[in-house]
Amino acid sequence: MSFNHIVLQNILRDKSTYISYFLSSVFSILVFFLFSTTAFHPMMAELDSTSTLGITMILASFFTYIFSFVFIIYSLFAFLKKKTKTLGVFMMTGASMRQIRKMVFRENMLIAGAAIITAIAIGLVIAPLFLMVAKRILRADSFGMYVPLQSILLTIVLFTILFFVLSKFMTRLIKKEEIAQLLKADITQEKLIAPALLKLVLSIIVSGFLIISITKQINWIKSFEMVWYIMLFASLLLTIYFTITQGTLWAIRVLQKRPSYLRKTNMLFVSNLKAKGRSHSHIIYLLTVLLLGVFVCTSVLYSSYYNVKDKTEVLYPYSFQYTSLPNNAPEAEQEDIVFIETTLEKEGKYDTYYSTFKTDEDRRIGFMSVSNYNALGLHNAITLSNNEYYVVTGNEGMIPNKEAIHDYPFGELKYAGLEEQNILSTGLQNVYYIVPNEIYETINYPVYKVFTYELANWTDKVDVAETILAQISSEPDMHLIASKISLYNAEKFVKSIMFFIGFMLSLIFLSAAMSILYFYLQTSLEGEKKKYTDIRKIGLSVKELASVVTRELAILIFMPFTVAATILFVVMFSMRNKISLTFYQMTGLGVVVFLLLFIISFFIIRRIYLNKLVN
C-alpha cells in the first residue's frame, strides 16, 4: 500500500471530519472568486484605480482575500483538533512525526485542490445570476456574463499559494506528544475562565482615553492619526473580549448562587456552562465582532445608498443651473440658453427661474437683492426692512460668516436670519448676503446672471443631462453649468458600488459567523454526545436534555447578537447629533431582519443538533 493510498483512504474513511473543512474552503474561495469576477468585469475597467472608489474596490478585494486567509486558518485549526485522536493512533502504530506531517500536508493540498476546482466550477455556474444581481445594484446598462480568465487564474494562484503556505506552517505546529494524551484529546477538560478584572478596567480606560482624544482632536493625535485609530480599534477589540469573558465568569457565579440552582436541570446547565465557559466566551466574542461588521456594513453603506437623492439636492438644488459670468458674451449666453430650453422642451414641462447677484470675487462673497432672492423658486420668500440683511450659506454643511457684511460701506444693517440650505450650487460663493433692493443697486461689483431649471422626475432624465452637458461645459472665465441630474447619476454609481461592497462584506461576515458556530458545534459533538449518553443512563430524559441544549444554543446564538446590537445602539446614541434619520431607519431595519434570520437559524440548528445528540 503506497503512502498516497493511505492518505486517500484516511480521507474517505473519515468523511464527516473532512467534509466540513472542504465546504468551508469552498465557501471562502467562492466568495473571493465571485467578488473578483465583478471587480475584473470589462465595465469596471473605466474605474480610475487611483480614485477613492477604485481604492475602495482594491481594498475590498484585499479584505476578502484576508478574510479567506483567516477563515481557512480557523477551519484548519478546527480540522486538526478533530484529527488529534487519529494522529495518536498513527503514532501508536509506529508512524514518525515526519510521516505524520507529510500525511497532513498531502491531505490539505488534496482538499485544497478539490476545493479550488469545486469553487470555480460553482462560481462559473452561478456567476451569471450573481452578475445580474450586481447589474441591478450597480444600475449598469451592460453587465453581462463574460469569461473571467483573470479571476480564474488569480483565484488558482492565490489560493494555491495560500494553502501551500498554511499547510507547511500548520504541520509544524503538530508536536510530538504522549500517545495517551493524543488518544484522550477529545475528553481533556479545558481550562476555566481566569478572573481578569484589572485587564478589563485597564482596557476600558485606554479605549475611553483614545476615544476622547480623537473626538476632541487633540494636537498630538493629529501627528500620527492613523496609528491612533489602529490603537483605538485594537483597544476596543480587547475591551469587548474582556467584557465578554469576565461577563461570562460573573454570570456563572451569579447562577450558582441563585436558589433555583438545585432545581430541575439548572445545576447540569450551569456546570456544563462553567466547564465550557472559556470556549463558549471565545466563540461569543468572535461572533460578536463579525456581527458588528455586518451591522456596520448594513448601516453605513446601505443608508448612504438610499440617501443619494437628498444629498444631491442639498449640493445642487436645481436640475440645471447656468451661471453667466461678466466676461461671457451676450450672444454666447443667449445661444446656450436657447439650446438648454429647446432641449428641455422636448421632455415636456419644466420650471425656470432667473436671478442675478453681485460678487466680491476676491473674497467670494455674493450680494443679492430681496427681489432676486425671492425669484429663485425652491425656498420660502422673505421680506426685509431698509436696515436689515439676511444670510444664506454658500457651501453645504458650513455655517457662513454672518458679520462680514459689516466690512462694506452699507450702513448699520441688522441681522435678520439665516438660511442654512443652498440656494444655488454649493461652492459658487462662500456666503450670500440678501439686502434690500435699494442697497443692492448701490453695490459696485461684477454681476453674475443665474438661469435655473427644474424638471419633474429629474432622476429619470439622465439622457437630457448628457445631451446638454455634451454641448455646454463649464468655462471658468465665461460660464458655469451644474446639474443635479449628472451629479446624482455619478453619485448613484459610486454608492451602488459601495452598496455592492457592503452587501458582499455583510454576506462574508454573516456566513463566517454561521460557519464558525457550525465548526464549534461540530468539533464538540462527539464529546457532548458521549457525555449526554452517560448522563441519560442515570435518568436524564430526552426532554431534560433538550432543555439544557436549547438554553446553551440560545446563549451561543443570541448572546453575540445582543452584545453586537447593544454596542451598535450605544455608539449611535453617542453620535445622535451627527446621524441622519435614514441611518437610524436602515440600522433598525437591518437589525430586525438579522434577528429574524437568527431566530430561524436557531430552530434549525437546535433540531439538527438534538437529533445528532440523541441518535
Coordinates of C-alpha atoms in Angstrom, one line a residue:
M1 CA 0.0 0.0 0.0
S2 CA 1.5 3.3 -1.1
F3 CA 1.7 6.4 1.1
N4 CA -0.7 8.3 -1.2
H5 CA -3.2 5.4 -0.9
I6 CA -3.1 5.7 2.9
V7 CA -3.8 9.5 2.6
L8 CA -6.7 8.9 0.3
Q9 CA -8.2 6.1 2.4
N10 CA -7.8 8.2 5.6
I11 CA -9.9 10.9 3.9
L12 CA -12.6 8.5 2.6
R13 CA -13.0 6.8 6.0
D14 CA -13.4 10.0 8.0
K15 CA -15.7 11.9 5.6
S16 CA -17.5 13.9 8.3
T17 CA -14.3 15.5 9.5
Y18 CA -13.0 16.3 6.1
I19 CA -16.3 17.5 4.5
S20 CA -16.6 20.4 7.0
Y21 CA -13.1 21.6 6.2
F22 CA -13.7 21.1 2.5
L23 CA -17.0 23.0 2.4
S24 CA -15.6 25.9 4.4
S25 CA -12.7 26.1 2.0
V26 CA -15.1 26.0 -1.0
F27 CA -17.1 28.8 0.5
S28 CA -14.1 31.1 1.1
I29 CA -12.8 30.5 -2.4
L30 CA -16.2 31.0 -3.9
V31 CA -16.7 34.4 -2.2
F32 CA -13.4 35.6 -3.5
F33 CA -14.0 34.3 -7.0
L34 CA -17.4 36.0 -7.3
F35 CA -16.1 39.3 -6.0
S36 CA -13.1 39.2 -8.3
T37 CA -15.4 38.3 -11.2
T38 CA -17.2 41.6 -10.6
A39 CA -14.0 43.6 -9.9
F40 CA -12.4 42.4 -13.2
H41 CA -15.6 42.9 -15.3
P42 CA -14.8 44.9 -18.5
M43 CA -17.2 47.6 -17.4
M44 CA -15.2 48.2 -14.3
A45 CA -12.1 49.0 -16.4
E46 CA -13.5 52.5 -16.7
L47 CA -13.0 52.9 -13.0
D48 CA -9.9 55.0 -12.0
S49 CA -7.8 52.8 -9.8
T50 CA -6.3 55.9 -8.1
S51 CA -9.8 57.3 -7.2
T52 CA -11.4 56.8 -3.8
L53 CA -13.8 54.3 -5.4
G54 CA -11.0 52.4 -7.2
I55 CA -9.0 52.2 -3.9
T56 CA -12.1 51.0 -2.1
M57 CA -12.6 48.2 -4.7
I58 CA -8.9 47.2 -4.3
L59 CA -9.2 47.3 -0.5
A60 CA -12.4 45.3 -0.6
S61 CA -10.7 42.6 -2.8
F62 CA -7.7 42.6 -0.4
F63 CA -10.0 42.3 2.6
T64 CA -11.9 39.5 1.0
Y65 CA -8.7 37.6 0.5
I66 CA -7.5 38.3 4.1
F67 CA -10.9 37.1 5.3
S68 CA -10.4 33.9 3.3
F69 CA -6.9 33.6 4.8
V70 CA -8.2 34.0 8.4
F71 CA -11.2 31.8 7.9
I72 CA -9.2 29.0 6.4
I73 CA -6.7 29.1 9.3
Y74 CA -9.6 28.8 11.7
S75 CA -11.1 25.9 9.7
L76 CA -7.7 24.2 9.6
F77 CA -7.3 24.6 13.4
A78 CA -10.7 23.0 13.9
F79 CA -9.8 20.3 11.4
L80 CA -6.5 19.4 13.2
K81 CA -8.3 19.5 16.6
K82 CA -10.7 16.8 15.4
K83 CA -7.8 14.8 13.9
T84 CA -5.7 14.6 17.1
K85 CA -7.1 11.2 18.1
T86 CA -6.4 9.8 14.6
L87 CA -2.9 11.1 14.7
G88 CA -2.4 9.4 18.1
V89 CA -3.5 6.1 16.6
F90 CA -1.0 6.5 13.7
M91 CA 1.8 7.3 16.1
M92 CA 0.9 4.3 18.3
T93 CA 1.3 2.1 15.2
G94 CA 4.8 3.4 14.5
A95 CA 4.4 6.5 12.3
S96 CA 7.1 9.1 12.8
M97 CA 6.5 12.9 13.2
R98 CA 7.9 13.4 9.7
Q99 CA 5.4 10.9 8.2
I100 CA 2.5 12.5 10.2
R101 CA 3.3 15.9 8.9
K102 CA 3.8 14.7 5.4
M103 CA 0.4 12.9 5.6
V104 CA -1.4 16.0 6.9
F105 CA 0.3 18.2 4.3
R106 CA -0.8 16.0 1.4
E107 CA -4.3 15.7 2.8
N108 CA -4.6 19.5 3.0
M109 CA -3.2 20.0 -0.5
L110 CA -5.6 17.3 -1.9
I111 CA -8.6 19.0 -0.2
A112 CA -7.3 22.4 -1.4
G113 CA -7.1 21.3 -5.0
A114 CA -10.6 19.8 -4.9
A115 CA -11.9 22.9 -3.1
I116 CA -10.4 25.3 -5.7
I117 CA -11.8 23.3 -8.6
T118 CA -15.2 23.0 -7.0
A119 CA -15.4 26.6 -6.0
I120 CA -14.5 27.8 -9.5
A121 CA -16.9 25.4 -11.1
I122 CA -19.8 26.5 -8.8
G123 CA -18.7 30.1 -9.4
L124 CA -18.9 29.8 -13.2
V125 CA -22.4 28.3 -12.8
I126 CA -23.8 31.0 -10.6
A127 CA -21.8 33.9 -11.9
P128 CA -24.5 34.9 -14.5
L129 CA -27.1 35.1 -11.7
F130 CA -24.5 36.9 -9.5
L131 CA -23.7 39.4 -12.2
M132 CA -27.4 40.0 -12.8
V133 CA -27.7 41.0 -9.1
A134 CA -24.6 43.2 -9.5
K135 CA -26.1 44.8 -12.6
R136 CA -29.3 45.6 -10.7
I137 CA -27.4 47.0 -7.8
L138 CA -24.9 49.0 -9.9
R139 CA -27.7 50.1 -12.3
A140 CA -25.4 49.2 -15.2
D141 CA -26.7 49.0 -18.7
S142 CA -24.3 46.3 -19.7
F143 CA -23.1 44.0 -17.0
G144 CA -23.5 40.6 -18.7
M145 CA -21.6 37.4 -18.4
Y146 CA -18.0 37.1 -19.7
V147 CA -15.2 34.5 -19.5
P148 CA -13.5 35.6 -16.3
L149 CA -10.0 34.3 -17.1
Q150 CA -8.3 36.8 -14.9
S151 CA -10.5 35.8 -11.9
I152 CA -9.9 32.1 -12.5
L153 CA -6.1 32.5 -12.8
L154 CA -5.9 34.8 -9.8
T155 CA -8.0 32.5 -7.7
I156 CA -6.0 29.4 -8.6
V157 CA -2.6 31.2 -8.0
L158 CA -3.5 33.0 -4.8
F159 CA -5.3 30.1 -3.1
T160 CA -2.7 27.5 -4.2
I161 CA 0.0 29.7 -2.5
L162 CA -2.3 30.2 0.5
F163 CA -3.0 26.5 1.1
F164 CA 0.7 25.6 0.5
V165 CA 2.0 28.1 3.0
L166 CA -0.7 27.3 5.6
S167 CA -0.3 23.6 5.2
K168 CA 3.5 23.8 5.6
F169 CA 3.2 26.1 8.6
M170 CA 0.3 24.3 10.3
T171 CA 2.0 20.9 10.1
R172 CA 4.9 22.4 12.0
L173 CA 2.5 23.0 14.9
I174 CA 2.0 19.3 15.3
K175 CA 4.4 18.4 18.1
K176 CA 5.4 15.0 19.4
E177 CA 3.3 14.3 22.4
E178 CA 2.5 11.3 24.5
I179 CA 0.3 8.9 22.6
A180 CA -2.0 8.6 25.6
Q181 CA -2.5 12.4 25.6
L182 CA -3.4 12.4 21.9
L183 CA -5.7 9.5 22.3
K184 CA -7.5 11.2 25.1
A185 CA -7.5 14.7 23.5
D186 CA -11.3 14.6 22.9
I187 CA -12.0 14.2 26.6
T188 CA -9.4 16.6 28.1
Q189 CA -11.1 19.2 30.2
E190 CA -10.5 22.8 29.1
K191 CA -9.2 25.5 31.4
L192 CA -11.7 27.6 33.3
I193 CA -12.0 31.3 32.7
A194 CA -9.4 33.2 34.8
P195 CA -10.5 36.4 36.6
A196 CA -9.1 39.4 34.8
L197 CA -10.9 42.4 36.3
L198 CA -7.8 44.6 36.2
K199 CA -7.3 43.9 32.4
L200 CA -11.0 44.8 31.8
V201 CA -10.7 48.1 33.7
L202 CA -7.4 49.0 32.0
S203 CA -8.8 48.2 28.5
I204 CA -11.9 50.4 29.2
I205 CA -9.7 53.3 30.5
V206 CA -7.4 53.1 27.4
S207 CA -10.3 52.9 25.0
G208 CA -12.1 55.8 26.7
F209 CA -8.9 57.9 26.7
L210 CA -8.3 57.3 22.9
I211 CA -12.0 58.0 22.1
I212 CA -12.0 61.3 23.9
S213 CA -8.6 62.3 22.4
I214 CA -9.7 61.5 18.9
T215 CA -13.1 63.1 19.3
K216 CA -11.6 66.3 20.8
Q217 CA -9.0 66.3 18.0
I218 CA -6.1 66.9 20.4
N219 CA -2.9 68.2 18.7
W220 CA -0.7 65.2 19.5
I221 CA -3.3 62.9 17.9
K222 CA -3.0 64.6 14.5
S223 CA 0.7 63.8 14.1
F224 CA 0.1 60.1 13.7
E225 CA -3.6 59.9 13.2
M226 CA -3.8 56.5 11.5
V227 CA -1.7 54.9 14.3
W228 CA -4.0 56.2 17.0
Y229 CA -7.0 54.9 15.1
I230 CA -5.4 51.4 14.8
M231 CA -4.6 51.6 18.6
L232 CA -8.3 52.5 19.3
F233 CA -9.5 49.6 17.1
A234 CA -7.2 47.2 19.0
S235 CA -8.2 48.5 22.4
L236 CA -11.9 48.3 21.6
L237 CA -11.4 44.6 20.5
L238 CA -9.7 43.9 23.8
T239 CA -12.4 45.7 25.7
I240 CA -15.1 43.6 24.0
Y241 CA -13.1 40.4 24.7
F242 CA -12.5 41.1 28.4
T243 CA -16.1 42.3 28.8
I244 CA -17.5 39.0 27.3
T245 CA -15.1 36.7 29.1
Q246 CA -15.4 38.4 32.5
G247 CA -19.2 38.8 32.0
T248 CA -19.5 35.0 31.3
L249 CA -17.5 34.3 34.5
W250 CA -19.7 36.7 36.5
A251 CA -22.9 35.2 35.1
I252 CA -21.8 31.7 36.0
R253 CA -21.1 32.8 39.6
V254 CA -24.4 34.5 39.9
L255 CA -26.3 31.4 38.5
Q256 CA -24.5 29.2 41.0
K257 CA -25.7 31.4 44.0
R258 CA -29.3 31.6 42.9
P259 CA -31.9 29.5 44.9
S260 CA -33.0 27.9 41.6
Y261 CA -29.5 26.4 41.0
L262 CA -30.6 23.0 42.5
R263 CA -33.9 22.8 40.7
K264 CA -34.6 20.7 37.7
T265 CA -31.7 20.7 35.2
N266 CA -30.3 24.1 36.3
M267 CA -27.3 22.5 38.0
L268 CA -26.4 20.5 34.9
F269 CA -26.8 23.5 32.7
V270 CA -24.6 25.8 34.9
S271 CA -22.0 23.1 35.4
N272 CA -21.8 22.5 31.7
L273 CA -21.6 26.2 31.1
K274 CA -18.8 26.5 33.6
A275 CA -16.8 23.6 32.1
K276 CA -17.1 25.1 28.6
G277 CA -17.2 28.7 29.6
R278 CA -13.8 29.5 28.2
S279 CA -14.5 28.1 24.7
H280 CA -18.1 29.5 24.8
S281 CA -16.9 33.0 25.6
H282 CA -14.3 32.8 22.8
I283 CA -17.0 31.8 20.3
I284 CA -19.3 34.5 21.5
Y285 CA -16.5 37.1 21.1
L286 CA -15.8 36.0 17.6
L287 CA -19.4 36.1 16.6
T288 CA -19.9 39.5 18.2
V289 CA -17.1 41.0 16.2
L290 CA -18.3 39.5 13.0
L291 CA -21.9 40.7 13.7
L292 CA -20.6 44.2 14.4
G293 CA -19.1 44.0 10.9
V294 CA -22.4 43.0 9.5
F295 CA -24.3 45.8 11.3
V296 CA -21.7 48.5 10.3
C297 CA -21.8 47.5 6.6
T298 CA -25.6 47.4 6.7
S299 CA -26.0 50.7 8.4
V300 CA -23.3 52.8 6.8
L301 CA -23.2 51.6 3.2
Y302 CA -26.8 50.7 2.8
S303 CA -28.1 54.0 4.3
S304 CA -25.7 56.0 2.1
Y305 CA -27.2 54.2 -0.9
Y306 CA -30.7 55.2 -0.1
N307 CA -29.8 58.8 0.8
V308 CA -28.2 59.8 -2.5
K309 CA -31.2 61.9 -3.8
D310 CA -31.5 64.0 -0.7
K311 CA -27.7 64.6 -0.5
T312 CA -27.6 65.6 -4.2
E313 CA -30.4 68.1 -3.8
V314 CA -28.6 69.7 -0.9
L315 CA -25.5 70.2 -3.0
Y316 CA -27.2 71.2 -6.3
P317 CA -30.8 72.5 -5.7
Y318 CA -31.7 72.6 -9.4
S319 CA -31.8 70.2 -12.3
F320 CA -29.7 72.6 -14.3
Q321 CA -28.0 75.8 -13.3
Y322 CA -26.3 78.0 -15.9
T323 CA -24.3 80.9 -14.4
S324 CA -23.2 83.6 -16.9
L325 CA -20.0 85.4 -15.7
P326 CA -19.2 89.0 -16.6
N327 CA -16.8 88.1 -19.4
N328 CA -19.4 85.9 -21.2
A329 CA -20.5 87.4 -24.5
P330 CA -24.3 88.1 -24.7
E331 CA -24.5 86.2 -28.0
A332 CA -22.8 83.1 -26.5
E333 CA -25.0 83.3 -23.4
Q334 CA -28.2 83.6 -25.5
E335 CA -27.1 80.6 -27.7
D336 CA -26.5 78.4 -24.6
I337 CA -29.8 79.4 -23.0
V338 CA -31.7 78.7 -26.2
F339 CA -30.1 75.3 -26.6
I340 CA -30.9 74.3 -22.9
E341 CA -34.5 75.4 -23.2
T342 CA -35.0 73.8 -26.6
T343 CA -33.7 70.5 -25.2
L344 CA -35.8 70.7 -22.1
E345 CA -39.0 71.5 -24.1
K346 CA -38.7 68.1 -25.8
E347 CA -39.0 66.5 -22.4
G348 CA -42.2 68.3 -21.5
K349 CA -43.0 70.8 -18.8
Y350 CA -40.3 72.4 -16.7
D351 CA -39.9 75.4 -14.4
T352 CA -37.4 78.1 -15.0
Y353 CA -36.1 80.8 -12.6
Y354 CA -33.8 83.8 -13.4
S355 CA -31.8 85.8 -10.9
T356 CA -28.6 87.8 -10.5
F357 CA -26.2 88.6 -7.8
K358 CA -23.1 90.7 -7.4
T359 CA -19.9 89.3 -6.0
D360 CA -16.7 90.4 -4.4
E361 CA -14.6 87.9 -6.4
D362 CA -11.5 88.2 -4.1
R363 CA -13.5 87.1 -1.0
R364 CA -16.1 85.1 -2.9
I365 CA -18.9 86.9 -1.1
G366 CA -22.2 87.4 -3.0
F367 CA -24.8 90.1 -2.6
M368 CA -28.3 89.5 -3.7
S369 CA -31.4 91.8 -3.6
V370 CA -34.5 90.6 -1.9
S371 CA -36.4 90.5 -5.2
N372 CA -33.7 88.4 -6.9
Y373 CA -33.6 86.0 -3.9
N374 CA -37.4 85.6 -4.0
A375 CA -37.2 85.0 -7.8
L376 CA -35.5 81.7 -7.1
G377 CA -38.3 79.3 -6.5
L378 CA -37.2 76.5 -4.3
H379 CA -37.2 78.3 -1.0
N380 CA -39.6 80.4 1.0
A381 CA -39.8 84.1 0.1
I382 CA -38.7 86.7 2.7
T383 CA -39.2 90.4 3.4
L384 CA -36.6 92.8 4.7
S385 CA -36.9 96.3 6.1
N386 CA -34.5 99.0 4.8
N387 CA -31.9 98.3 7.5
E388 CA -31.9 94.5 7.6
Y389 CA -29.9 91.8 5.9
Y390 CA -30.4 88.0 5.6
V391 CA -27.5 85.4 5.4
V392 CA -27.5 82.4 3.1
T393 CA -24.9 79.6 3.1
G394 CA -22.7 79.1 0.1
N395 CA -21.1 75.8 1.0
E396 CA -23.1 72.8 2.1
G397 CA -22.5 71.8 5.7
M398 CA -20.7 75.0 6.6
I399 CA -22.2 77.8 8.7
P400 CA -21.3 81.1 6.9
N401 CA -19.8 84.2 8.4
K402 CA -22.7 86.4 9.5
E403 CA -20.8 89.5 10.2
A404 CA -18.5 90.0 7.1
I405 CA -21.1 92.3 5.6
H406 CA -20.1 95.0 8.1
D407 CA -16.8 95.3 6.3
Y408 CA -18.6 97.0 3.5
P409 CA -20.0 100.6 3.5
F410 CA -23.7 99.7 3.5
G411 CA -24.5 101.5 6.8
E412 CA -25.7 99.9 10.0
L413 CA -27.6 96.8 8.9
K414 CA -29.2 94.4 11.4
Y415 CA -29.1 90.6 11.1
A416 CA -32.5 89.2 10.2
G417 CA -31.9 85.5 9.9
L418 CA -30.0 82.6 8.3
E419 CA -30.8 80.1 5.5
E420 CA -28.6 77.0 6.0
Q421 CA -29.7 75.3 2.8
N422 CA -28.0 76.1 -0.5
I423 CA -30.0 78.4 -2.8
L424 CA -27.5 77.8 -5.7
S425 CA -24.9 75.1 -6.3
T426 CA -22.5 74.6 -3.4
G427 CA -19.1 76.3 -3.6
L428 CA -20.2 79.0 -6.1
Q429 CA -19.8 81.6 -3.3
N430 CA -18.7 81.3 0.3
V431 CA -21.8 83.3 1.5
Y432 CA -24.7 85.3 0.1
Y433 CA -25.9 88.4 1.9
I434 CA -29.5 89.3 1.0
V435 CA -30.0 93.0 1.2
P436 CA -32.9 95.5 0.4
N437 CA -33.3 96.4 -3.3
E438 CA -32.2 100.0 -2.7
I439 CA -28.9 98.9 -1.2
Y440 CA -28.3 96.3 -3.9
E441 CA -28.4 99.0 -6.6
T442 CA -25.6 100.9 -4.9
I443 CA -23.2 97.9 -4.9
N444 CA -20.4 98.2 -7.5
Y445 CA -19.3 94.6 -8.1
P446 CA -19.4 92.3 -11.1
V447 CA -22.8 90.8 -11.9
Y448 CA -23.4 87.1 -12.2
K449 CA -26.5 86.0 -14.0
V450 CA -28.1 82.8 -13.0
F451 CA -30.6 80.7 -15.1
T452 CA -32.0 77.7 -13.2
Y453 CA -34.3 74.9 -14.4
E454 CA -36.2 72.3 -12.5
L455 CA -37.7 69.1 -14.1
A456 CA -40.3 66.8 -12.7
N457 CA -39.0 63.2 -12.2
W458 CA -35.5 64.6 -12.7
T459 CA -33.8 61.4 -11.6
D460 CA -35.0 59.7 -14.8
K461 CA -33.7 62.5 -17.1
V462 CA -30.1 61.3 -17.3
D463 CA -30.2 61.3 -21.2
V464 CA -31.3 65.0 -21.1
A465 CA -28.4 65.9 -18.8
E466 CA -25.9 64.1 -21.0
T467 CA -27.2 65.9 -24.1
I468 CA -26.9 69.3 -22.5
L469 CA -23.6 68.8 -20.8
A470 CA -22.1 67.3 -24.0
Q471 CA -22.9 70.6 -25.8
I472 CA -22.3 73.1 -22.9
S473 CA -19.4 72.6 -20.4
S474 CA -18.1 75.0 -17.8
E475 CA -15.6 77.6 -18.9
P476 CA -14.2 79.3 -15.7
D477 CA -14.0 82.8 -17.2
M478 CA -17.1 82.6 -19.3
H479 CA -19.9 80.5 -17.8
L480 CA -20.5 77.7 -15.3
I481 CA -23.0 74.9 -15.6
A482 CA -24.1 72.5 -12.9
S483 CA -26.7 69.7 -13.0
K484 CA -28.0 67.7 -10.0
I485 CA -29.1 65.1 -12.5
S486 CA -25.5 64.3 -13.6
L487 CA -24.3 64.6 -10.0
Y488 CA -27.0 62.2 -8.9
N489 CA -26.1 59.7 -11.6
A490 CA -22.4 59.8 -10.7
E491 CA -23.1 59.6 -7.0
K492 CA -25.6 56.8 -7.5
F493 CA -23.0 54.8 -9.4
V494 CA -20.4 55.3 -6.7
K495 CA -22.9 54.5 -3.9
S496 CA -24.1 51.5 -5.9
I497 CA -20.6 50.0 -5.9
M498 CA -20.3 50.9 -2.2
F499 CA -23.6 49.2 -1.7
F500 CA -22.4 46.1 -3.6
I501 CA -19.2 46.0 -1.5
G502 CA -21.3 46.4 1.7
F503 CA -23.6 43.5 0.5
M504 CA -20.6 41.3 -0.1
L505 CA -18.9 42.1 3.2
S506 CA -22.2 41.6 5.1
L507 CA -22.5 38.2 3.4
I508 CA -18.9 37.3 4.3
F509 CA -19.3 38.4 7.9
L510 CA -22.6 36.7 8.4
S511 CA -21.6 33.5 6.7
A512 CA -18.3 33.4 8.7
A513 CA -20.3 33.8 11.9
M514 CA -22.6 30.9 11.0
S515 CA -19.6 28.8 9.8
I516 CA -17.6 29.3 13.0
L517 CA -20.6 28.3 15.1
Y518 CA -21.1 25.2 12.9
F519 CA -17.4 24.3 13.3
Y520 CA -17.6 24.8 17.1
L521 CA -20.7 22.6 17.5
Q522 CA -19.3 20.0 15.0
T523 CA -15.9 19.7 16.8
S524 CA -17.5 19.3 20.2
L525 CA -20.3 17.0 19.0
E526 CA -18.6 13.6 19.7
G527 CA -17.6 14.6 23.2
E528 CA -21.0 16.1 24.0
K529 CA -22.8 13.0 22.6
K530 CA -20.8 10.7 24.8
K531 CA -21.3 12.9 27.9
Y532 CA -25.1 13.1 27.5
T533 CA -25.3 9.4 26.7
D534 CA -23.7 8.6 30.0
I535 CA -25.9 11.1 31.8
R536 CA -29.0 9.6 30.3
K537 CA -28.1 6.2 31.7
I538 CA -28.6 7.6 35.2
G539 CA -32.0 9.1 34.5
L540 CA -31.8 12.2 32.3
S541 CA -34.8 12.2 29.9
V542 CA -34.7 13.4 26.3
K543 CA -37.0 16.4 27.3
E544 CA -34.5 17.4 30.1
L545 CA -31.6 17.0 27.6
A546 CA -33.4 19.2 25.1
S547 CA -33.9 21.9 27.8
V548 CA -30.2 22.0 28.6
V549 CA -29.1 22.0 25.0
T550 CA -31.7 24.7 24.0
R551 CA -30.5 27.1 26.6
E552 CA -26.9 26.5 25.7
L553 CA -27.6 27.1 22.0
A554 CA -29.6 30.2 22.8
I555 CA -26.6 31.6 24.6
L556 CA -24.3 30.9 21.7
I557 CA -26.6 32.3 19.1
F558 CA -28.4 35.2 20.7
M559 CA -25.8 36.5 23.1
P560 CA -23.4 37.7 20.3
F561 CA -26.4 39.2 18.6
T562 CA -27.5 41.1 21.7
V563 CA -23.9 42.3 22.6
A564 CA -23.3 43.5 19.0
A565 CA -26.7 45.2 18.8
T566 CA -26.1 46.9 22.2
I567 CA -22.7 48.2 21.1
L568 CA -24.1 49.5 17.9
F569 CA -27.0 51.4 19.5
V570 CA -24.8 52.8 22.2
V571 CA -22.4 54.2 19.6
M572 CA -25.4 55.6 17.6
F573 CA -26.8 57.2 20.7
S574 CA -23.5 58.9 21.5
M575 CA -23.4 60.2 17.9
R576 CA -27.1 61.1 17.7
N577 CA -26.5 64.7 16.7
K578 CA -24.4 63.6 13.7
I579 CA -26.6 60.8 12.3
S580 CA -29.4 61.2 9.9
L581 CA -32.9 59.7 10.2
T582 CA -32.1 57.4 7.2
F583 CA -29.2 55.9 9.1
Y584 CA -31.5 55.1 12.1
Q585 CA -34.1 53.6 9.8
M586 CA -31.7 51.4 7.9
T587 CA -30.0 50.3 11.1
G588 CA -33.3 49.4 12.8
L589 CA -34.5 47.5 9.7
G590 CA -31.2 45.6 9.3
V591 CA -31.2 44.6 13.0
V592 CA -34.8 43.3 12.7
V593 CA -34.1 41.4 9.5
F594 CA -31.0 39.7 11.0
L595 CA -32.9 39.0 14.2
L596 CA -35.5 37.1 12.2
L597 CA -32.7 35.2 10.4
F598 CA -31.1 34.3 13.7
I599 CA -34.4 33.0 15.2
I600 CA -35.0 30.8 12.1
S601 CA -31.4 29.6 12.3
F602 CA -31.7 28.8 16.0
F603 CA -34.7 26.5 15.5
I604 CA -33.0 24.7 12.5
I605 CA -29.7 24.3 14.4
R606 CA -31.4 23.2 17.6
R607 CA -33.4 20.5 15.7
I608 CA -30.3 19.1 13.8
Y609 CA -28.0 19.2 16.9
L610 CA -30.5 17.5 19.2
N611 CA -31.1 14.7 16.6
K612 CA -27.3 14.1 16.4
L613 CA -27.0 14.0 20.2
V614 CA -29.8 11.5 20.9
N615 CA -29.3 9.3 17.8

